[in-house]
XYZ file of N, CA and C in Angstrom:
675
model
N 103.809 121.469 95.357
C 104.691 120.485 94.731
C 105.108 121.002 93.362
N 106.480 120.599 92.716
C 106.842 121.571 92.166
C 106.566 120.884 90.596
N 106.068 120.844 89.400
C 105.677 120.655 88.065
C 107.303 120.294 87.693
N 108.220 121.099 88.061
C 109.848 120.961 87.141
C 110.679 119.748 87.637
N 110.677 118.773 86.402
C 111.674 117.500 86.771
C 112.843 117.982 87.373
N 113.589 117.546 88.283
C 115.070 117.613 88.663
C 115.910 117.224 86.862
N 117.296 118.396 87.475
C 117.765 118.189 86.038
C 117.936 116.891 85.779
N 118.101 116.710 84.540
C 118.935 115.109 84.368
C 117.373 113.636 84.448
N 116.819 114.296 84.667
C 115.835 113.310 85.153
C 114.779 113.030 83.942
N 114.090 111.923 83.859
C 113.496 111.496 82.318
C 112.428 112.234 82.623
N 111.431 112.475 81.839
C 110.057 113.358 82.213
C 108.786 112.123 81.893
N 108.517 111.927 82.594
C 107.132 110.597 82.453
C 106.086 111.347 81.651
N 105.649 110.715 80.394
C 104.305 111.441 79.681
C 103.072 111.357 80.049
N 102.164 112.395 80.138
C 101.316 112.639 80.595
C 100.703 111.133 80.917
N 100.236 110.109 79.696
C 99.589 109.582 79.253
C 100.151 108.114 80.535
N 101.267 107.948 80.525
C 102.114 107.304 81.105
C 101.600 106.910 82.393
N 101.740 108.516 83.015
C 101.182 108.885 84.605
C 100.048 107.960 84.650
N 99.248 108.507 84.141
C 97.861 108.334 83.908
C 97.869 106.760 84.576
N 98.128 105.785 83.553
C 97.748 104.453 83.326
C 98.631 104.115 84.577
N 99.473 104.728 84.824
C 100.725 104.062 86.383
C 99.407 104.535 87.630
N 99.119 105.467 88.114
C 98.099 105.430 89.251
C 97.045 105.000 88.684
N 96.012 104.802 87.125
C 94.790 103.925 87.390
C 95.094 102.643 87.798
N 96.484 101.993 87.308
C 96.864 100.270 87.683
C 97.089 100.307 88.953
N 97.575 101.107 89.857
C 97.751 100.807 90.910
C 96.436 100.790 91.771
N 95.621 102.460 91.828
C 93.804 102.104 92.396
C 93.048 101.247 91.640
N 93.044 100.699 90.763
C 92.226 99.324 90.284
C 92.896 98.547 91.489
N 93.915 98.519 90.995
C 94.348 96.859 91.835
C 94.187 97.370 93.730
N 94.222 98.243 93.736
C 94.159 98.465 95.253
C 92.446 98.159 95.794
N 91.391 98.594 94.915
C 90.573 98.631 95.080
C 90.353 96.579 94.755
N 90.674 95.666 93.694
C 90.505 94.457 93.447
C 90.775 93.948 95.163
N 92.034 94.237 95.764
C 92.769 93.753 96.504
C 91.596 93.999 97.670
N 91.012 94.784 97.784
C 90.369 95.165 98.977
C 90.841 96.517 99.849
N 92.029 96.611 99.434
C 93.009 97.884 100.164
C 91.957 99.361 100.213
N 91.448 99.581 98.886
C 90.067 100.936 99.048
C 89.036 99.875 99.023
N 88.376 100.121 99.737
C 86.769 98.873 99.971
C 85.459 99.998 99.996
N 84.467 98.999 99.389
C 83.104 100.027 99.136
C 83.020 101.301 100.019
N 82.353 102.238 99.744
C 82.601 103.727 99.909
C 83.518 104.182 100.593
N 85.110 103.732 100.734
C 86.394 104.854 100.534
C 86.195 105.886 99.782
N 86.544 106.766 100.203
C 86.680 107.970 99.368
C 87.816 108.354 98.281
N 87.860 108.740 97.652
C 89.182 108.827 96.387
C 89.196 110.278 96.258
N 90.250 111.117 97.157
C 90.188 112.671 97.075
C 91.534 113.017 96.649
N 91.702 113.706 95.240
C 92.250 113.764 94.459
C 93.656 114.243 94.882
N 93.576 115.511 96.048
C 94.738 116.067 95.790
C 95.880 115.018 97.432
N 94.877 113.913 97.649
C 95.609 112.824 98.760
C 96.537 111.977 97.925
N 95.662 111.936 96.696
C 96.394 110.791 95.569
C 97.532 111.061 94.806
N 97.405 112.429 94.246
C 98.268 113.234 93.884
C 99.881 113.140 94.758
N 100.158 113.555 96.217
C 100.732 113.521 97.135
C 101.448 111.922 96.939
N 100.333 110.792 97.390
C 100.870 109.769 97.621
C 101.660 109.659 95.954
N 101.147 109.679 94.995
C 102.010 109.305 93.865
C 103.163 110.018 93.567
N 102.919 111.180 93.965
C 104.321 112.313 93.491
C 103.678 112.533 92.152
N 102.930 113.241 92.097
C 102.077 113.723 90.593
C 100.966 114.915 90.750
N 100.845 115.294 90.104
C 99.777 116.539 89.748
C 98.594 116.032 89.869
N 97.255 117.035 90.100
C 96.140 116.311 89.891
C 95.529 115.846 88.810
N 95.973 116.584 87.402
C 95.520 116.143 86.111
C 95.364 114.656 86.234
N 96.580 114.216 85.825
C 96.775 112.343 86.021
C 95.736 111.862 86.759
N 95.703 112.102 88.235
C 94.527 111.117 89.091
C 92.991 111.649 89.021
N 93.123 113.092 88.553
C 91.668 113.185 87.795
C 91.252 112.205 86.756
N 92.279 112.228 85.777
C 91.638 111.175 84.538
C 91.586 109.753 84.876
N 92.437 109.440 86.132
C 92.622 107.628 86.647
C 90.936 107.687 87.223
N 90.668 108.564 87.665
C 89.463 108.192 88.466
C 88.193 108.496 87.418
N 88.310 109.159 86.767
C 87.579 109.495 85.590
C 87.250 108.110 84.782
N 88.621 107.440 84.335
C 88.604 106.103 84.367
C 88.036 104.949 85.105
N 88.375 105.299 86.094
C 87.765 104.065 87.381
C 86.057 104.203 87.082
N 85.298 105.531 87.332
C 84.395 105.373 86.988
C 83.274 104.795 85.659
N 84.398 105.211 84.735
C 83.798 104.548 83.475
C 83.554 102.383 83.235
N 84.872 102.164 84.260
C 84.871 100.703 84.221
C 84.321 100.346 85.476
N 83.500 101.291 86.235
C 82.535 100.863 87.013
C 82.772 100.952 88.369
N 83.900 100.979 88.762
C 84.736 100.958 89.988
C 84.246 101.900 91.158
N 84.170 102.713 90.574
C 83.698 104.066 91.382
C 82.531 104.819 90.830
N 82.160 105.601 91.398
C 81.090 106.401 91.518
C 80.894 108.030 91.923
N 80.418 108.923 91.639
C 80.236 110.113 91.869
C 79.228 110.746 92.983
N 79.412 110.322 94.069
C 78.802 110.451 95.267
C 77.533 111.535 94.952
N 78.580 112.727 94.922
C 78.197 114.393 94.634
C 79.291 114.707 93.995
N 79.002 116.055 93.298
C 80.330 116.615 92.155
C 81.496 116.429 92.688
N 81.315 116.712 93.907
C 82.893 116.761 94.766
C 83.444 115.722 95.333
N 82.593 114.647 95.691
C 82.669 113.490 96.399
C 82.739 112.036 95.587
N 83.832 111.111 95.471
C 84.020 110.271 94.614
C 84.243 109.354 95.714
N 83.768 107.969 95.422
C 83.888 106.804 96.758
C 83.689 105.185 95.872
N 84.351 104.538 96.051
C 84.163 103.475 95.461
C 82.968 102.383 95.785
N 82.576 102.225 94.526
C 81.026 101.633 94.764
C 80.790 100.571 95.252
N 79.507 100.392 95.781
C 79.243 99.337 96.771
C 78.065 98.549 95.767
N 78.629 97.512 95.438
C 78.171 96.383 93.980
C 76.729 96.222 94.904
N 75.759 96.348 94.217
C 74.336 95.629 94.551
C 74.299 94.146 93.904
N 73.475 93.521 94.579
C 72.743 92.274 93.767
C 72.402 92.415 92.435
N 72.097 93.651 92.211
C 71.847 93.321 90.501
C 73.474 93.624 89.545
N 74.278 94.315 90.010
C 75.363 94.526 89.872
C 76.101 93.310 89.576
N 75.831 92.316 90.372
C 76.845 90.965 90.306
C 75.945 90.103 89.535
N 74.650 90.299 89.824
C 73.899 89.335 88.654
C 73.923 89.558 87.130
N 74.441 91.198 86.782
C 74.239 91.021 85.578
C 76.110 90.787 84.873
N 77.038 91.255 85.717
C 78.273 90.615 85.871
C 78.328 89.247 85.421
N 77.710 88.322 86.335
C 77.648 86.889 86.008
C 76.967 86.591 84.759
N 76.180 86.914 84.141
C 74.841 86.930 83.238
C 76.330 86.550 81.902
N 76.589 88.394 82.222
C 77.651 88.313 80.593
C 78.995 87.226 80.624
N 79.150 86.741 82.005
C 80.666 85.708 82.262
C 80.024 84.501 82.217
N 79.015 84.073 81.964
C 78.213 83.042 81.714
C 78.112 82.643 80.147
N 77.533 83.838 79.679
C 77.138 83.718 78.357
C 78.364 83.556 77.611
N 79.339 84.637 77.794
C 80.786 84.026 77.221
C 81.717 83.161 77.413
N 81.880 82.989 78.571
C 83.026 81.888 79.081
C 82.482 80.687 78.848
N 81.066 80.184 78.914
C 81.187 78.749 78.241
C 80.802 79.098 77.241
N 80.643 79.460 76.014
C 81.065 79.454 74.684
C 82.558 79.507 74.442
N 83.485 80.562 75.302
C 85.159 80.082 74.837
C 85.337 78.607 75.337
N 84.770 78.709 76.423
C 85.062 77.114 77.198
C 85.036 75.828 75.763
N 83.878 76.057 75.259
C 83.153 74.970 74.091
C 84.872 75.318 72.807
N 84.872 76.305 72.458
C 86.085 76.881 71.756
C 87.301 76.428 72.034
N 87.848 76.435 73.324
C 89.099 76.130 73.781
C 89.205 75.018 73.703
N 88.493 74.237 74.141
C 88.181 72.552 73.551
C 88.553 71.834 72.217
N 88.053 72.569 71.185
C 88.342 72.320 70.031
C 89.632 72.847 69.610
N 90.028 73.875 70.056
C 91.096 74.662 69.479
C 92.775 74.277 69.943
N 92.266 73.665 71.382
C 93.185 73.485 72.279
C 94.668 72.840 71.584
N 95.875 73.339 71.978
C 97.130 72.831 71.451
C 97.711 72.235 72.323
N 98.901 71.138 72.596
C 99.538 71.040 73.558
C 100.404 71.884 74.254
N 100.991 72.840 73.853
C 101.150 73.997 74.070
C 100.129 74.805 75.473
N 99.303 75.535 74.789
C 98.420 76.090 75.575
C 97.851 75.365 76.568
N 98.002 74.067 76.636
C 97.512 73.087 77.913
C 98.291 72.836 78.874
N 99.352 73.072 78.130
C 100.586 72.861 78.808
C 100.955 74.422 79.974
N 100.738 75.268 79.239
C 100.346 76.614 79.957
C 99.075 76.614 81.137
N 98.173 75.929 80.715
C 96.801 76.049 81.526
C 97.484 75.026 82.995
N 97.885 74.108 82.443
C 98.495 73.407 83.606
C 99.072 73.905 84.676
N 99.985 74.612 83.687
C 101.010 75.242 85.070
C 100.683 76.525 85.682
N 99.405 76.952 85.145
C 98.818 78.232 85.917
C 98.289 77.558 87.019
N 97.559 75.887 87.049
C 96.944 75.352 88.311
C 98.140 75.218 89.063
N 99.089 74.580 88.374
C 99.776 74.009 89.427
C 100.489 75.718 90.067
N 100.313 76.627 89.676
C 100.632 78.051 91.000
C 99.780 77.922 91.566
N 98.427 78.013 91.141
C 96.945 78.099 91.888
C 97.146 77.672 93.057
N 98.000 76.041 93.225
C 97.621 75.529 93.923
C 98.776 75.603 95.214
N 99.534 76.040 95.161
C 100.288 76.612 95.606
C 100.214 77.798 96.249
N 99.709 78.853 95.926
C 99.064 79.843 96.240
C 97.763 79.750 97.432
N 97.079 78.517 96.887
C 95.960 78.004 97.480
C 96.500 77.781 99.071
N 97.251 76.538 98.869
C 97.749 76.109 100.061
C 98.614 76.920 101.155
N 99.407 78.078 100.510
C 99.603 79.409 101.304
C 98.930 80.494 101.772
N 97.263 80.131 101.258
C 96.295 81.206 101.545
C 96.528 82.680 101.188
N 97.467 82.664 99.917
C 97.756 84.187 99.084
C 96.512 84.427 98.610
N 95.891 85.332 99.078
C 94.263 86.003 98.234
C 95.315 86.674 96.834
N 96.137 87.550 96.998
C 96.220 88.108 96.063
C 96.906 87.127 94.692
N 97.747 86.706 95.116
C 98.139 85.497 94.291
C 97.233 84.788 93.470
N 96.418 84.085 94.173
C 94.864 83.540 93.687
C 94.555 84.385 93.113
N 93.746 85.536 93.048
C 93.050 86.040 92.312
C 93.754 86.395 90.874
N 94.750 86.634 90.809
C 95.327 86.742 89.931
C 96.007 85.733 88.912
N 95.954 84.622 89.769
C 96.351 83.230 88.878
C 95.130 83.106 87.882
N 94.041 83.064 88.874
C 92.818 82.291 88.511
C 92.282 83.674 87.053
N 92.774 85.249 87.182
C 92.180 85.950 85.997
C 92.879 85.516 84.559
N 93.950 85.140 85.091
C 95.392 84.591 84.004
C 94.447 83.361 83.273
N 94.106 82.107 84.308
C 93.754 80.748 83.974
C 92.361 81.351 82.932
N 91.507 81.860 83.569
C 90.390 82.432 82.676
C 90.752 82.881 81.095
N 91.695 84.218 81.433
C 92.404 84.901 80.322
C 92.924 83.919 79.151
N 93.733 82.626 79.941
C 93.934 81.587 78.996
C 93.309 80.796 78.543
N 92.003 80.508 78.977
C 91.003 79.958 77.871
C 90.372 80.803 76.862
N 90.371 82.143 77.181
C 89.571 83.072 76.479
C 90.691 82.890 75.132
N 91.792 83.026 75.555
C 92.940 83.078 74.192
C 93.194 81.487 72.790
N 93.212 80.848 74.162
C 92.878 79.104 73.462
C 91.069 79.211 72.655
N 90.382 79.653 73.091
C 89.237 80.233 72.153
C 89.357 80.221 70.491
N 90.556 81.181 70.383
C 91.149 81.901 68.863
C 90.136 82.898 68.278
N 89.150 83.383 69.624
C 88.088 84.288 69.240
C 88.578 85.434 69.298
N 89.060 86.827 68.774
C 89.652 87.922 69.535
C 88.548 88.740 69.333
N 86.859 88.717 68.994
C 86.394 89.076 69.824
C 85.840 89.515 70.663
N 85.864 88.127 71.231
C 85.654 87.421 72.324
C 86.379 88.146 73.822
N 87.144 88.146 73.418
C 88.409 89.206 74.498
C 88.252 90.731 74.433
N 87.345 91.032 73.497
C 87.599 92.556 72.955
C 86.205 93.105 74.084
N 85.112 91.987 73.857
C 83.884 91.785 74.618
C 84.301 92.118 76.005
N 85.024 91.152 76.683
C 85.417 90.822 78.120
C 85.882 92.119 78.406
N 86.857 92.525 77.937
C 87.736 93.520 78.362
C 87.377 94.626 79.122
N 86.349 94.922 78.783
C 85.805 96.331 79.537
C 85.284 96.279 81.007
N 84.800 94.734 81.012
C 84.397 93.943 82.348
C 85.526 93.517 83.228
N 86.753 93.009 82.062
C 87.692 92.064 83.117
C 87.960 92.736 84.667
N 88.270 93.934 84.975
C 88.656 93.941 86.316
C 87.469 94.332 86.684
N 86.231 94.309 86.619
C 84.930 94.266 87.972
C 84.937 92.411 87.983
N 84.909 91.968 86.771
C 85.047 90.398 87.039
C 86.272 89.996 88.120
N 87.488 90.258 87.919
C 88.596 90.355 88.470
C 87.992 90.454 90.401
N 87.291 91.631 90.359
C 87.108 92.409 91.595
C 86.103 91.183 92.193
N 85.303 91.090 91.255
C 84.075 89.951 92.410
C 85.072 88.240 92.421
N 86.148 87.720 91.865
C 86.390 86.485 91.838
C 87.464 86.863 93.217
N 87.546 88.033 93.560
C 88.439 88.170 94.763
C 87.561 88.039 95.856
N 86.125 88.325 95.593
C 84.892 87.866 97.117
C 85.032 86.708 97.393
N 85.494 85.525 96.447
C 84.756 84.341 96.762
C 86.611 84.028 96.901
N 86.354 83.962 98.448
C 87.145 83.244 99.510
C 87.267 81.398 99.489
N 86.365 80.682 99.195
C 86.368 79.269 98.598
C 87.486 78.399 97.945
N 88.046 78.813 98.461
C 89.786 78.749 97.235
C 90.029 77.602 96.942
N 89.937 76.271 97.728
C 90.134 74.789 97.578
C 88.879 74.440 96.190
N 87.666 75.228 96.951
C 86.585 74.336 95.546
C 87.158 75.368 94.596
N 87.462 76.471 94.227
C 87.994 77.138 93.113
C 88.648 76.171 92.589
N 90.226 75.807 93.125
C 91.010 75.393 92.403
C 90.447 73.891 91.811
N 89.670 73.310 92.724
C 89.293 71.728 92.111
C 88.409 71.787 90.767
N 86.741 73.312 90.832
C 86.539 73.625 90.136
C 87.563 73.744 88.353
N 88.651 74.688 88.388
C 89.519 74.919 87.954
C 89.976 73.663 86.907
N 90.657 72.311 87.603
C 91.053 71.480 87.909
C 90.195 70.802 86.640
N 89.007 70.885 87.125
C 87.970 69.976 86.154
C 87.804 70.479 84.710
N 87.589 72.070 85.277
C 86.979 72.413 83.477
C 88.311 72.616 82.775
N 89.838 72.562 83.096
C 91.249 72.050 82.459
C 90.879 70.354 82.001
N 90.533 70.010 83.034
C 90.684 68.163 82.020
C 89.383 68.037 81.231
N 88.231 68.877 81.283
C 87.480 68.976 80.316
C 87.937 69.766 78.561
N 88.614 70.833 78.835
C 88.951 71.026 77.647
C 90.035 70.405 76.969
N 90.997 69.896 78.136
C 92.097 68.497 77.465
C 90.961 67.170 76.882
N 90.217 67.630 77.099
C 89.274 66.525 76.562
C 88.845 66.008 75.349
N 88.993 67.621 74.689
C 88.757 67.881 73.123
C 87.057 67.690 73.294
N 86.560 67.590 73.951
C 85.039 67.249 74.209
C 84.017 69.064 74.291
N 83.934 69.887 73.119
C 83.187 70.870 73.903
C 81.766 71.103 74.145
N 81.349 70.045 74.433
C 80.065 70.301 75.164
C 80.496 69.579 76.483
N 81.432 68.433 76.636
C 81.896 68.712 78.188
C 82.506 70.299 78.517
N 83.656 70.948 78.090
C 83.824 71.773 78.441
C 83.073 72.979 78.963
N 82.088 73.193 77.797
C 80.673 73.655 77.963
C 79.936 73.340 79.335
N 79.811 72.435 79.445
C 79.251 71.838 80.712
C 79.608 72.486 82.214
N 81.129 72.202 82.038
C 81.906 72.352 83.163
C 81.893 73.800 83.260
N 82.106 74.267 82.227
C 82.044 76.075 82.257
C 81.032 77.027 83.123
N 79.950 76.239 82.702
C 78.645 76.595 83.574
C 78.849 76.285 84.736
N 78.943 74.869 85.034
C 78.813 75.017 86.318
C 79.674 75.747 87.306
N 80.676 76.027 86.788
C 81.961 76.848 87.569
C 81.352 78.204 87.579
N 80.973 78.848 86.728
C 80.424 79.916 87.057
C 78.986 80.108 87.665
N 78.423 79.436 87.834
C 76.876 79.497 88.916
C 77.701 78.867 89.995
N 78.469 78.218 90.250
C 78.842 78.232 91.929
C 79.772 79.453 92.049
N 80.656 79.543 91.089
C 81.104 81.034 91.781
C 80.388 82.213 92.133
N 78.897 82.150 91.439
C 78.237 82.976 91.271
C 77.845 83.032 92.915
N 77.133 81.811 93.316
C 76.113 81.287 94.542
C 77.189 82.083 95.844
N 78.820 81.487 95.333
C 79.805 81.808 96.356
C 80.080 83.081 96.691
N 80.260 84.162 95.905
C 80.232 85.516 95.611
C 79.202 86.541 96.495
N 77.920 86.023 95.662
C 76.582 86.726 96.449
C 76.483 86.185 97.836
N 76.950 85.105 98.391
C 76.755 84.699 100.032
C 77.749 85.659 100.552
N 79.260 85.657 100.123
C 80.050 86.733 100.358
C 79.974 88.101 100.659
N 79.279 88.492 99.367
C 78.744 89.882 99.334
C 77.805 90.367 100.619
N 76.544 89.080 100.389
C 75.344 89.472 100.598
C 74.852 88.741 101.937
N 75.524 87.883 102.100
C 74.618 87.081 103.255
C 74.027 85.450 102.731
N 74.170 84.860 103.619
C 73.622 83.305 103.116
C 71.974 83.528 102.808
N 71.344 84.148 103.007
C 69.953 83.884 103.220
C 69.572 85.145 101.267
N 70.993 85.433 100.869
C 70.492 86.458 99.484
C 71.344 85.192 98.438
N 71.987 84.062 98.726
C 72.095 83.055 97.631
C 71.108 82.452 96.756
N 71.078 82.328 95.705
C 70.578 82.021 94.706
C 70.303 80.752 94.642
């Protein structure tokens, strides 16, 4: 494959490449499209993107650092297969933070930003009722994302960030989509509440059932918590 742009043609920067195939194998891998130990062989990726291997060396180089993947053997890269302690300590840190923004967003909350939180349910639910997995999952990282911001903690977000897409990746296990959105539903009229130790409240519990929902997913009914 040939390194020289066609004349006339813009030249994409290195850096560019890069972040265009890690967004696409993150999200392929969130989506389910690469599922636990696929293999990720560099010069297949290369091909499918129309790119060199540099770029999908460093995307996967990447993937591994945010957890995604794994290094089989030197040569062998396959996307990882989350253990039980993997999702427990996942939940541990989306616990400890999200109801503290939860308690935050409460107090901080504008009509504005509620007004936003609203209309992320009302896609949710929409989405819900069309049985879009991908849709959902992505409403519901947004709805999250927007309490973390109604917070006014930045951070709080700076924390999350390195986690958001393995968090991202396990809220796509839990298939449950009706109690999601009702979940959802509640800890929104809790922080319209101005109340944050309701919000607080509700925060928790949304995340230990997503938690319970997740690991049955993963793991089997008989490895729930």
């Amino acid at each position: 494959m040939s390194s020289v742009a066609p004349e006339g043609a813009k030249i994409e920067p290195l850096g560019a490449v890069r972040e265009r195939v890690l967004g696409a194998l993150r999200q392929d891998i969130i989506a389910g499209r690469l599922r636990p130990g696929d293999r990720l062989v560099e010069r297949e990726l290369a091909d499918r993107f129309g790119v060199s291997r540099v770029p999908v060396r460093e995307a996967i180089r990447a993937l591994v650092a945010e957890g995604f993947v794994h290094f089989e053997t030197p040569r062998r890269t396959v996307v990882r297969r989350l253990t039980p302690a993997d999702v427990a300590e996942l939940f541990e840190l989306r616990e400890a933070l999200e109801v503290y923004a939860a308690g935050l967003a409460a107090s901080r909350a504008t009509p504005e930003s509620l007004a936003e939180l609203s209309a992320l349910l009302d896609r949710a639910a929409e989405a819900t009722r069309a049985g879009d997995a991908e849709t959902i999952t992505d409403i519901n990282t947004r709805f999250h994302d927007r309490v973390l911001a109604m917070a006014g903690n930045s951070l709080l977000i700076s924390v999350m960030e390195p986690v958001d897409g393995r968090l991202r990746w396990l809220t796509r296990q839990n298939t449950e989509w009706p109690q999601l959105l009702t979940e959802h539903r509640e800890l929104y009229d809790a922080i319209a509440s101005g109340d944050p130790d309701r919000a607080r409240a509700h925060a928790l519990t949304h995340v230990r059932t997503n938690y319970r929902s997740t690991v049955r997913h993963l793991f089997g009914e008989d490895s729930a918590p």
